Amino acid sequence: MRSAGILLHRRGEVLLAHMGGPFWARKDAGAWTIPKGELAGGEEPWDAARREWVEELGVPVPEGPVRDLGEVTQKAGKVVRAFAIEGELDPSSITPGTFAMVWPPGSGVEREFPEVDRVAWFSPEEAAARMVAAQREFLARL
C-alpha cells in the first residue's frame, strides 16, 4: 500500500492532523500524521498528496515551492511519500472530509466519521512525540 501527503511547515513549526474516527478518539501519541492518503491506480504521488490534502482538510493546498522528502515505510508496511511546503494555515479553517464504517463493530450500523478531527501546529520536538513513528524521519529531512 502506498500513500502520499504534504508536510506544511512555517518558522520552526509543522502542521499535523489528528486521525479521525473512533479508534483514535482518545489517543494522542502516535495518532497524529501528515495529511495524506492512498494513491489511486496510476496516480502520481504529488497528485495524490494534493488530492488527499483537499479531501482531508477541505482547504486548497498552500502555494509555494515544493520539496520532495522521499519515502518511509510504516510499521504495517505502508509506504508514505511526503512533500514539504512552507506556508500558513489557520487550523480553525479546515472542513474535514468523512469516511463511513460500521460502528460499533458487529452492530451493522454504518456511521460517518471525519477523516481528521483536528489539525495543529507543533514544534518539531512536540510533533515527534505525537506523530506516527516512521513519519518522524520527515522532520529530520525538512
CSV table of C-alpha atoms in Angstrom, one decimal:
chain,number,residue,atom,x,y,z
A,1,MET,CA,0.0,0.0,0.0
A,2,ARG,CA,1.3,3.4,-1.0
A,3,SER,CA,0.2,6.9,0.2
A,4,ALA,CA,1.4,10.5,-0.2
A,5,GLY,CA,1.0,13.6,1.8
A,6,ILE,CA,2.1,17.2,2.5
A,7,LEU,CA,4.1,18.4,5.5
A,8,LEU,CA,3.3,22.1,5.8
A,9,HIS,CA,5.8,24.0,7.8
A,10,ARG,CA,6.5,27.5,9.0
A,11,ARG,CA,9.1,29.2,11.2
A,12,GLY,CA,10.1,26.2,13.3
A,13,GLU,CA,6.7,24.5,13.3
A,14,VAL,CA,4.9,21.7,11.4
A,15,LEU,CA,1.2,21.1,10.8
A,16,LEU,CA,-0.1,17.7,11.8
A,17,ALA,CA,-3.6,16.2,11.6
A,18,HIS,CA,-5.1,14.0,14.3
A,19,MET,CA,-6.7,10.9,12.8
A,20,GLY,CA,-10.4,10.9,13.0
A,21,GLY,CA,-12.8,8.0,13.9
A,22,PRO,CA,-13.4,6.0,17.0
A,23,PHE,CA,-10.1,4.2,17.1
A,24,TRP,CA,-8.2,7.4,17.6
A,25,ALA,CA,-10.6,9.5,19.6
A,26,ARG,CA,-8.9,9.0,23.0
A,27,LYS,CA,-5.3,8.7,21.7
A,28,ASP,CA,-2.6,11.3,21.3
A,29,ALA,CA,0.8,9.7,21.0
A,30,GLY,CA,1.0,8.1,17.6
A,31,ALA,CA,-2.3,9.4,16.5
A,32,TRP,CA,-1.0,12.5,14.6
A,33,THR,CA,0.1,12.3,11.0
A,34,ILE,CA,0.9,14.4,8.0
A,35,PRO,CA,-2.3,14.9,5.9
A,36,LYS,CA,-2.0,12.0,3.5
A,37,GLY,CA,-3.8,9.2,1.7
A,38,GLU,CA,-3.6,6.3,-0.7
A,39,LEU,CA,-2.6,6.7,-4.3
A,40,ALA,CA,-5.4,5.8,-6.8
A,41,GLY,CA,-4.4,3.4,-9.6
A,42,GLY,CA,-1.7,5.0,-11.7
A,43,GLU,CA,-1.8,8.3,-9.8
A,44,GLU,CA,1.5,10.2,-9.3
A,45,PRO,CA,2.5,10.8,-5.7
A,46,TRP,CA,2.4,14.6,-5.9
A,47,ASP,CA,-1.1,14.5,-7.5
A,48,ALA,CA,-2.3,12.1,-4.7
A,49,ALA,CA,-0.8,14.3,-2.0
A,50,ARG,CA,-2.7,17.4,-3.3
A,51,ARG,CA,-5.9,15.5,-3.7
A,52,GLU,CA,-5.7,14.0,-0.2
A,53,TRP,CA,-4.9,17.4,1.3
A,54,VAL,CA,-8.2,18.8,-0.1
A,55,GLU,CA,-10.2,15.7,0.7
A,56,GLU,CA,-8.9,15.5,4.3
A,57,LEU,CA,-8.8,19.2,5.2
A,58,GLY,CA,-11.3,20.8,2.9
A,59,VAL,CA,-8.9,23.7,2.0
A,60,PRO,CA,-6.7,24.4,-1.0
A,61,VAL,CA,-3.0,23.3,-0.9
A,62,PRO,CA,-0.9,26.3,0.1
A,63,GLU,CA,1.1,27.9,-2.7
A,64,GLY,CA,4.9,27.7,-2.6
A,65,PRO,CA,7.9,25.8,-3.6
A,66,VAL,CA,7.6,22.0,-3.1
A,67,ARG,CA,10.3,19.8,-1.7
A,68,ASP,CA,10.2,16.0,-2.1
A,69,LEU,CA,11.1,14.5,1.3
A,70,GLY,CA,11.2,10.9,0.0
A,71,GLU,CA,9.6,7.8,1.4
A,72,VAL,CA,9.3,6.0,4.7
A,73,THR,CA,7.8,2.6,5.4
A,74,GLN,CA,5.4,2.5,8.4
A,75,LYS,CA,5.2,-0.4,10.8
A,76,ALA,CA,2.3,-2.2,9.0
A,77,GLY,CA,4.2,-1.9,5.7
A,78,LYS,CA,2.5,1.2,4.2
A,79,VAL,CA,5.0,3.3,2.2
A,80,VAL,CA,4.4,7.0,2.7
A,81,ARG,CA,5.9,9.7,0.4
A,82,ALA,CA,5.9,13.3,1.7
A,83,PHE,CA,6.3,16.7,0.1
A,84,ALA,CA,7.1,19.8,2.1
A,85,ILE,CA,5.7,23.2,1.6
A,86,GLU,CA,6.4,26.3,3.6
A,87,GLY,CA,3.2,28.2,4.3
A,88,GLU,CA,0.4,29.1,6.6
A,89,LEU,CA,-2.9,27.5,7.6
A,90,ASP,CA,-5.4,28.5,10.3
A,91,PRO,CA,-6.4,25.2,12.0
A,92,SER,CA,-9.9,26.5,12.5
A,93,SER,CA,-10.4,26.9,8.7
A,94,ILE,CA,-10.5,23.2,7.9
A,95,THR,CA,-13.6,21.3,6.9
A,96,PRO,CA,-12.6,17.6,7.0
A,97,GLY,CA,-13.9,15.0,4.6
A,98,THR,CA,-15.6,12.0,6.1
A,99,PHE,CA,-15.5,8.2,5.8
A,100,ALA,CA,-18.0,5.6,6.7
A,101,MET,CA,-17.6,2.4,8.7
A,102,VAL,CA,-19.7,0.0,10.8
A,103,TRP,CA,-19.5,1.2,14.4
A,104,PRO,CA,-19.6,-0.3,17.0
A,105,PRO,CA,-18.1,-3.4,15.4
A,106,GLY,CA,-20.7,-6.1,14.6
A,107,SER,CA,-23.6,-3.6,15.1
A,108,GLY,CA,-24.5,-3.5,11.4
A,109,VAL,CA,-24.8,0.3,11.8
A,110,GLU,CA,-22.8,2.3,9.3
A,111,ARG,CA,-21.7,5.7,10.7
A,112,GLU,CA,-19.7,8.6,9.2
A,113,PHE,CA,-16.6,10.0,10.9
A,114,PRO,CA,-14.2,12.8,10.0
A,115,GLU,CA,-11.0,11.8,8.2
A,116,VAL,CA,-9.2,14.1,10.7
A,117,ASP,CA,-10.8,15.6,13.8
A,118,ARG,CA,-8.3,18.5,14.2
A,119,VAL,CA,-5.1,19.9,13.0
A,120,ALA,CA,-2.5,21.8,15.0
A,121,TRP,CA,0.9,23.4,14.7
A,122,PHE,CA,3.7,21.8,16.7
A,123,SER,CA,7.4,22.4,17.2
A,124,PRO,CA,9.5,19.5,15.7
A,125,GLU,CA,10.0,18.1,19.2
A,126,GLU,CA,6.3,18.2,20.1
A,127,ALA,CA,5.5,16.7,16.7
A,128,ALA,CA,7.9,13.8,17.1
A,129,ALA,CA,6.3,12.9,20.4
A,130,ARG,CA,2.8,12.7,18.8
A,131,MET,CA,3.2,11.6,15.2
A,132,VAL,CA,3.2,8.1,13.7
A,133,ALA,CA,6.8,6.9,14.5
A,134,ALA,CA,8.0,6.2,10.9
A,135,GLN,CA,6.9,9.7,9.8
A,136,ARG,CA,9.4,11.3,12.3
A,137,GLU,CA,12.0,10.8,9.6
A,138,PHE,CA,10.3,13.5,7.6
A,139,LEU,CA,11.1,16.1,10.3
A,140,ALA,CA,14.8,15.3,10.0
A,141,ARG,CA,14.6,15.7,6.3
A,142,LEU,CA,13.0,19.2,6.4
